[in-house]
Short mmCIF file of C-alpha atoms in Angstrom, two decimals:
data_model
loop_
_atom_site.label_atom_id
_atom_site.label_comp_id
_atom_site.label_asym_id
_atom_site.label_seq_id
_atom_site.Cartn_x
_atom_site.Cartn_y
_atom_site.Cartn_z
CA MET A 14 0.00 0.00 0.00
CA GLY A 15 1.13 3.59 -0.57
CA ASN A 16 1.03 6.38 1.96
CA VAL A 17 -2.20 8.22 2.79
CA LEU A 18 -3.14 10.31 -0.24
CA PRO A 19 -4.31 13.95 0.10
CA GLN A 20 -7.96 13.83 1.13
CA LYS A 21 -9.09 16.63 -1.19
CA SER A 22 -7.52 14.95 -4.21
CA VAL A 23 -9.15 11.65 -3.28
CA SER A 24 -12.55 13.30 -2.76
CA ASP A 25 -12.35 15.12 -6.09
CA MET A 26 -11.36 11.95 -7.93
CA ARG A 27 -14.12 9.97 -6.26
CA ARG A 28 -16.69 12.60 -7.21
CA HIS A 29 -15.56 12.62 -10.84
CA LEU A 30 -15.62 8.82 -11.01
CA LYS A 31 -19.13 8.78 -9.54
CA ILE A 32 -20.36 11.11 -12.30
CA ILE A 33 -18.65 8.98 -14.94
CA ALA A 34 -20.02 5.75 -13.45
CA ASP A 35 -23.56 7.17 -13.42
CA GLY A 36 -23.21 8.22 -17.05
CA CYS A 37 -21.85 4.84 -18.10
CA SER A 38 -24.71 3.08 -16.35
CA ARG A 39 -27.42 5.38 -17.69
CA PHE A 40 -26.24 5.30 -21.30
CA ARG A 41 -24.91 1.73 -21.20
CA MET A 42 -21.34 2.63 -22.15
CA LEU A 43 -20.16 -0.93 -21.60
CA SER A 44 -16.87 -0.42 -23.44
CA LEU A 45 -15.67 1.85 -20.61
CA ASN A 46 -16.49 -0.58 -17.79
CA ARG A 47 -12.99 -2.08 -17.56
CA GLN A 48 -11.33 1.36 -17.49
CA LEU A 49 -13.77 2.53 -14.85
CA GLU A 50 -13.20 -0.57 -12.73
CA ALA A 51 -9.40 -0.13 -12.90
CA ALA A 52 -9.56 3.54 -11.89
CA GLN A 53 -11.93 2.84 -9.00
CA LEU A 54 -9.70 0.02 -7.76
CA LEU A 55 -6.66 2.31 -7.75
CA LEU A 56 -8.56 4.95 -5.82
CA ASP A 57 -9.97 2.49 -3.27
CA GLU A 58 -6.86 0.41 -2.63
CA ASN A 59 -3.94 2.79 -3.36
CA PRO A 60 -1.76 -0.15 -4.48
CA PRO A 61 1.87 -0.04 -5.65
CA ILE A 62 2.37 1.65 -9.02
CA ASP A 63 2.32 -1.03 -11.69
CA ILE A 64 5.27 -0.79 -14.07
CA ALA A 65 4.21 -3.13 -16.83
CA VAL A 66 6.50 -4.65 -19.42
CA LEU A 67 4.42 -5.08 -22.56
CA GLY A 68 5.05 -5.95 -26.18
CA GLN A 69 5.03 -8.57 -28.88
CA PHE A 70 5.89 -12.17 -28.08
CA LYS A 71 9.63 -12.93 -27.89
CA ALA A 72 10.49 -9.25 -27.34
CA GLY A 73 12.52 -10.23 -24.28
CA LYS A 74 10.08 -9.06 -21.59
CA SER A 75 10.55 -11.90 -19.10
CA SER A 76 14.31 -12.03 -19.73
CA PHE A 77 14.53 -8.30 -19.01
CA LEU A 78 12.70 -8.68 -15.70
CA ASN A 79 14.77 -11.71 -14.68
CA SER A 80 17.88 -9.65 -15.40
CA LEU A 81 16.60 -6.78 -13.24
CA LEU A 82 15.84 -9.21 -10.42
CA GLY A 83 19.20 -10.92 -10.69
CA GLN A 84 17.51 -14.33 -10.63
CA ASN A 85 15.44 -16.46 -13.01
CA VAL A 86 11.99 -16.17 -11.47
CA LEU A 87 9.97 -15.86 -14.69
CA SER A 88 9.54 -18.37 -17.50
CA VAL A 89 11.56 -17.83 -20.67
CA GLY A 90 11.89 -19.95 -23.80
CA ALA A 91 12.30 -20.14 -27.56
CA ILE A 92 8.52 -20.12 -28.16
CA PRO A 93 5.77 -17.88 -26.66
CA VAL A 94 5.89 -18.79 -22.97
CA THR A 95 4.07 -16.44 -20.57
CA THR A 96 0.38 -17.33 -20.28
CA ALA A 97 -0.72 -15.29 -17.24
CA VAL A 98 -0.05 -11.79 -15.91
CA THR A 99 2.62 -11.92 -13.20
CA ARG A 100 3.25 -9.12 -10.68
CA LEU A 101 6.42 -8.77 -8.60
CA GLN A 102 6.88 -6.52 -5.59
CA TYR A 103 8.79 -6.16 -2.35
CA GLY A 104 7.99 -8.50 0.52
CA THR A 105 9.84 -9.40 3.70
CA LYS A 106 10.00 -13.02 2.58
CA ALA A 107 9.92 -14.71 -0.81
CA LYS A 108 6.50 -16.09 -1.68
CA ALA A 109 4.10 -16.50 -4.58
CA LEU A 110 0.30 -16.34 -4.63
CA VAL A 111 -1.77 -17.73 -7.49
CA ARG A 112 -5.07 -15.87 -7.91
CA HIS A 113 -7.73 -17.74 -9.85
CA PHE A 114 -10.69 -16.30 -11.72
CA ASP A 115 -13.07 -18.05 -9.33
CA GLY A 116 -11.61 -16.08 -6.40
CA ASN A 117 -9.47 -18.86 -4.93
CA ILE A 118 -5.92 -17.95 -3.85
CA THR A 119 -3.15 -20.52 -3.46
CA GLU A 120 0.34 -19.95 -2.04
CA ILE A 121 3.01 -21.87 -3.92
CA PRO A 122 6.82 -22.26 -3.78
CA LEU A 123 8.72 -19.96 -6.15
CA ALA A 124 10.00 -23.05 -7.94
CA ASP A 125 6.41 -23.91 -8.95
CA ILE A 126 5.61 -20.56 -10.60
CA VAL A 127 6.32 -22.00 -14.03
CA LYS A 128 3.52 -24.54 -13.50
CA PHE A 129 0.99 -21.71 -13.57
CA THR A 130 2.53 -19.07 -15.85
CA SER A 131 4.04 -21.01 -18.76
CA GLU A 132 2.26 -22.29 -21.84
CA ALA A 133 3.98 -25.67 -21.52
CA GLU A 134 2.79 -26.28 -17.94
CA ASN A 135 -0.52 -24.41 -18.16
CA PRO A 136 -1.69 -24.71 -21.79
CA GLY A 137 -4.52 -22.40 -22.68
CA ASN A 138 -4.54 -21.27 -19.04
CA ALA A 139 -6.38 -24.48 -18.18
CA LYS A 140 -5.67 -23.81 -14.50
CA ASN A 141 -7.88 -20.71 -14.61
CA VAL A 142 -5.13 -18.34 -13.41
CA SER A 143 -6.04 -14.66 -13.20
CA ILE A 144 -2.79 -13.24 -11.79
CA VAL A 145 0.31 -14.56 -10.06
CA ASP A 146 1.68 -12.27 -7.33
CA ILE A 147 5.30 -12.68 -6.27
CA GLU A 148 6.99 -11.02 -3.29
CA LEU A 149 10.77 -10.82 -3.02
CA PRO A 150 13.02 -9.21 -0.36
CA SER A 151 15.41 -8.19 -3.16
CA LEU A 152 12.82 -5.71 -4.46
CA LYS A 153 13.05 -3.49 -1.38
CA LYS A 154 14.77 -0.79 -3.45
CA TYR A 155 11.62 -0.72 -5.61
CA SER A 156 9.25 -0.43 -2.65
CA GLY A 157 6.04 1.30 -3.76
CA LEU A 158 6.35 -0.16 -7.24
CA ARG A 159 5.17 -3.43 -8.75
CA LEU A 160 6.83 -4.94 -11.81
CA VAL A 161 4.41 -6.66 -14.17
CA ASP A 162 5.20 -9.34 -16.74
CA THR A 163 2.52 -9.79 -19.39
CA PRO A 164 1.80 -12.44 -22.04
CA GLY A 165 3.23 -11.52 -25.43
CA LEU A 166 1.03 -9.98 -28.08
CA GLY A 167 0.77 -11.21 -31.65
CA SER A 168 1.45 -14.90 -31.01
CA VAL A 169 -0.68 -17.80 -32.22
CA TYR A 170 -2.16 -18.04 -28.72
CA LYS A 171 -5.06 -15.57 -28.88
CA TYR A 172 -5.78 -15.82 -25.15
CA HIS A 173 -2.28 -14.43 -24.47
CA GLN A 174 -3.34 -11.27 -26.27
CA SER A 175 -6.72 -11.10 -24.54
CA ALA A 176 -5.09 -11.52 -21.11
CA SER A 177 -2.71 -8.62 -21.75
CA GLU A 178 -5.38 -6.38 -23.29
CA GLU A 179 -7.76 -7.05 -20.39
CA TRP A 180 -5.06 -5.91 -17.98
CA LEU A 181 -4.04 -2.74 -19.89
CA PRO A 182 -6.35 -0.30 -18.03
CA SER A 183 -4.45 -1.07 -14.79
CA VAL A 184 -1.05 0.03 -16.11
CA GLY A 185 0.77 2.77 -14.21
CA THR A 186 3.92 3.11 -16.29
CA ALA A 187 4.29 1.18 -19.55
CA LEU A 188 7.61 -0.21 -20.71
CA LEU A 189 7.03 -1.29 -24.30
CA ALA A 190 9.67 -3.88 -25.14
CA VAL A 191 10.75 -3.93 -28.78
CA SER A 192 13.39 -6.41 -29.93
CA ALA A 193 16.35 -5.09 -31.90
CA ASP A 194 15.85 -7.86 -34.45
CA ARG A 195 12.36 -6.63 -35.40
CA PRO A 196 12.05 -2.88 -34.73
CA LEU A 197 8.80 -0.97 -34.23
CA SER A 198 5.85 -2.51 -36.06
CA GLU A 199 2.28 -1.42 -36.73
CA HIS A 200 1.24 -3.71 -33.86
CA ASP A 201 3.54 -1.76 -31.53
CA LEU A 202 2.08 1.54 -32.73
CA GLU A 203 -1.45 0.23 -32.14
CA LEU A 204 -0.48 -0.79 -28.61
CA ILE A 205 0.92 2.69 -27.96
CA ARG A 206 -2.35 4.21 -29.18
CA GLU A 207 -4.23 2.05 -26.67
CA LEU A 208 -1.80 2.86 -23.86
CA ILE A 209 -2.23 6.61 -24.34
CA ALA A 210 -5.70 6.27 -22.82
CA HIS A 211 -4.38 4.50 -19.73
CA THR A 212 -1.12 6.12 -18.69
CA PRO A 213 0.89 9.33 -19.10
CA ASN A 214 4.09 7.27 -18.87
CA ILE A 215 4.99 5.28 -21.99
CA ILE A 216 8.62 4.28 -22.44
CA LEU A 217 10.21 2.27 -25.24
CA LEU A 218 12.65 -0.45 -24.23
CA LEU A 219 14.90 -1.60 -27.08
CA THR A 220 15.98 -5.10 -26.09
CA LYS A 221 18.69 -7.41 -27.45
CA VAL A 222 20.84 -4.42 -28.45
CA ASP A 223 23.90 -6.68 -28.42
CA LEU A 224 22.73 -7.69 -31.90
CA LEU A 225 23.47 -4.14 -33.12
CA SER A 226 26.60 -2.04 -33.41
CA SER A 227 26.70 1.34 -31.69
CA ASP A 228 25.89 3.11 -34.97
CA GLN A 229 23.04 0.71 -35.67
CA GLN A 230 21.59 1.35 -32.20
CA LYS A 231 21.52 5.09 -32.93
CA GLU A 232 19.95 4.41 -36.32
CA VAL A 233 17.17 2.30 -34.77
CA VAL A 234 16.44 4.90 -32.06
CA ALA A 235 16.25 7.62 -34.74
CA PHE A 236 13.86 5.38 -36.72
CA PHE A 237 11.70 4.97 -33.61
CA GLN A 238 11.41 8.70 -33.04
CA ALA A 239 10.78 9.51 -36.70
CA THR A 240 8.05 6.86 -36.89
CA LEU A 241 6.40 8.00 -33.66
CA ASN A 242 6.48 11.62 -34.79
CA ARG A 243 4.98 10.76 -38.18
CA GLU A 244 2.31 8.33 -36.98
CA LEU A 245 1.43 9.62 -33.50
CA HIS A 246 2.76 13.20 -33.55
CA ARG A 247 4.86 12.57 -30.45
CA THR A 248 8.17 11.14 -29.33
CA LEU A 249 8.82 8.81 -26.39
CA PRO A 250 11.82 8.07 -24.16
CA VAL A 251 13.89 5.14 -25.45
CA TYR A 252 16.14 2.98 -23.26
CA LEU A 253 18.50 0.26 -24.42
CA TYR A 254 18.97 -3.14 -22.81
CA SER A 255 20.89 -6.35 -23.26
CA THR A 256 21.04 -9.37 -20.99
CA ARG A 257 24.36 -10.34 -22.60
CA ASP A 258 26.58 -7.25 -22.92
CA ASN A 259 26.95 -4.17 -20.65
CA THR A 260 23.93 -5.33 -18.64
CA ASP A 261 24.92 -3.55 -15.42
CA GLU A 262 25.37 -0.28 -17.29
CA TYR A 263 21.96 -0.49 -18.97
CA LYS A 264 20.33 -1.57 -15.71
CA GLN A 265 21.78 1.39 -13.80
CA VAL A 266 20.48 3.89 -16.35
CA ILE A 267 16.97 2.41 -16.15
CA GLU A 268 16.98 2.23 -12.36
CA GLU A 269 18.15 5.84 -12.01
CA ASN A 270 15.88 7.38 -14.64
CA ILE A 271 12.70 5.34 -14.23
CA PHE A 272 12.39 3.41 -10.98
CA LYS A 273 14.16 5.78 -8.59
CA THR A 274 12.46 8.80 -10.15
CA ILE A 275 9.02 7.29 -9.53
CA CYS A 276 9.93 6.05 -6.04
CA ALA A 277 11.26 9.48 -5.03
CA ASP A 278 7.74 10.94 -5.01
CA ARG A 279 5.54 7.91 -5.32
CA ASP A 280 2.28 9.48 -4.11
CA THR A 281 2.50 12.48 -6.44
CA GLU A 282 3.19 10.14 -9.34
CA PHE A 283 0.32 7.86 -8.31
CA LEU A 284 -2.12 10.80 -8.33
CA ARG A 285 -0.80 11.96 -11.71
CA ILE A 286 -1.45 8.51 -13.17
CA LEU A 287 -4.91 8.28 -11.59
CA ASN A 288 -5.79 11.77 -12.80
CA HIS A 289 -4.78 10.75 -16.32
CA LYS A 290 -7.10 7.74 -16.15
CA VAL A 291 -10.02 9.84 -14.90
CA ARG A 292 -9.48 12.46 -17.62
CA SER A 293 -9.31 9.73 -20.24
CA LEU A 294 -12.56 8.25 -18.95
CA SER A 295 -14.20 11.69 -19.08
CA GLN A 296 -13.07 12.13 -22.68
CA GLY A 297 -14.35 8.66 -23.52
CA CYS A 298 -17.76 9.48 -22.06
CA LEU A 299 -17.99 12.80 -23.91
CA SER A 300 -16.94 11.16 -27.16
CA TYR A 301 -19.59 8.46 -26.74
CA LEU A 302 -22.30 11.01 -25.92
CA ASN A 303 -21.36 13.18 -28.91
CA ILE A 304 -21.56 10.17 -31.22
CA ALA A 305 -24.92 9.18 -29.70
CA LEU A 306 -26.22 12.74 -30.08
CA ASN A 307 -25.10 13.00 -33.69
CA SER A 308 -26.63 9.60 -34.44
CA SER A 309 -29.89 10.72 -32.86
CA LEU A 310 -29.90 13.97 -34.84
CA GLN A 311 -29.16 12.04 -38.03
CA ALA A 312 -31.98 9.62 -37.24
CA ASP A 313 -34.36 12.55 -36.65
CA MET A 314 -33.24 14.08 -39.94
CA ASN A 315 -33.75 10.80 -41.77
CA ARG A 316 -37.21 10.45 -40.28
CA GLU A 317 -38.08 14.01 -41.33
CA ASN A 318 -36.78 13.41 -44.85
CA LEU A 319 -38.82 10.21 -45.10
CA ARG A 320 -41.90 12.02 -43.83
CA ASN A 321 -41.45 14.78 -46.44
CA ARG A 322 -40.97 12.23 -49.23
CA ILE A 323 -44.17 10.43 -48.19
CA LEU A 324 -46.09 13.70 -48.05
CA ASN A 325 -44.75 14.73 -51.46
CA GLU A 326 -45.77 11.38 -52.94
CA LYS A 327 -49.24 11.85 -51.44
CA VAL A 328 -49.50 15.36 -52.88
CA ASN A 329 -48.42 14.11 -56.32
CA GLU A 330 -51.00 11.33 -56.18
CA ASP A 331 -53.72 13.84 -55.31
CA ILE A 332 -52.71 16.02 -58.26
CA VAL A 333 -52.81 13.08 -60.63
#
């Protein structure tokens, strides 16, 4: 849990969410339900800030997190592996909790995590796993944060994609992993477009940079920024990473510029993220209502045109 948030900020947020919730219920804006639920949960529980590692399958997400942790906690492999969302945070002792969709929670040894999070051991998520929560004493330096590993997007396993997309509204800071051997794709751009609605913090993580020379790394980063500017009219921070070469150097840069920066004023950052989600929900509601209003006006116009045509036909018949 975070510290106690400013009461006025909490009250204002709660009031705004109540208005949005009433509007969603009244006008049946079902598409916003998941966003609304995520924002309300953040406000009610004040949990650690979720720093989610997202991206296409085999982008090196789990390997990156294992490298940060300094131990192989998460499943990695040559084929799409991660089948369930996995969250890691500080705890006084190492433990893992498996949360199932039916509400059951089971504590398991760390060595058994793979039995619930990998495609090989849990094909098609047959074990009905919602989320796996892991606590590690080694994450004390990231206290107030929660690292999140997500199933890869774009693989043949469609439920991997649905699991990640269902979780997106909960993201606090998004680290979008892009492998150096297949730079920024249209799928990555589409994911960024979705993330813009959920978080003010989107960061690109170029993984496997050991495959590139120094000049090639600069060329790829320049390509990223040019593409983002052309397609999304914005640029994003880009960080490099390799689990093979200069790992400690890359890790230090990320820790200093991302994790420590957020931890330094966690509650202010938490409110900024929550405020972004509430504003996005408000914009979503207004957009929906404008579309509904325009559709209604168009329907009224169509009805009036039809009425006039019928009347004109009647007049013509009378003349004949």
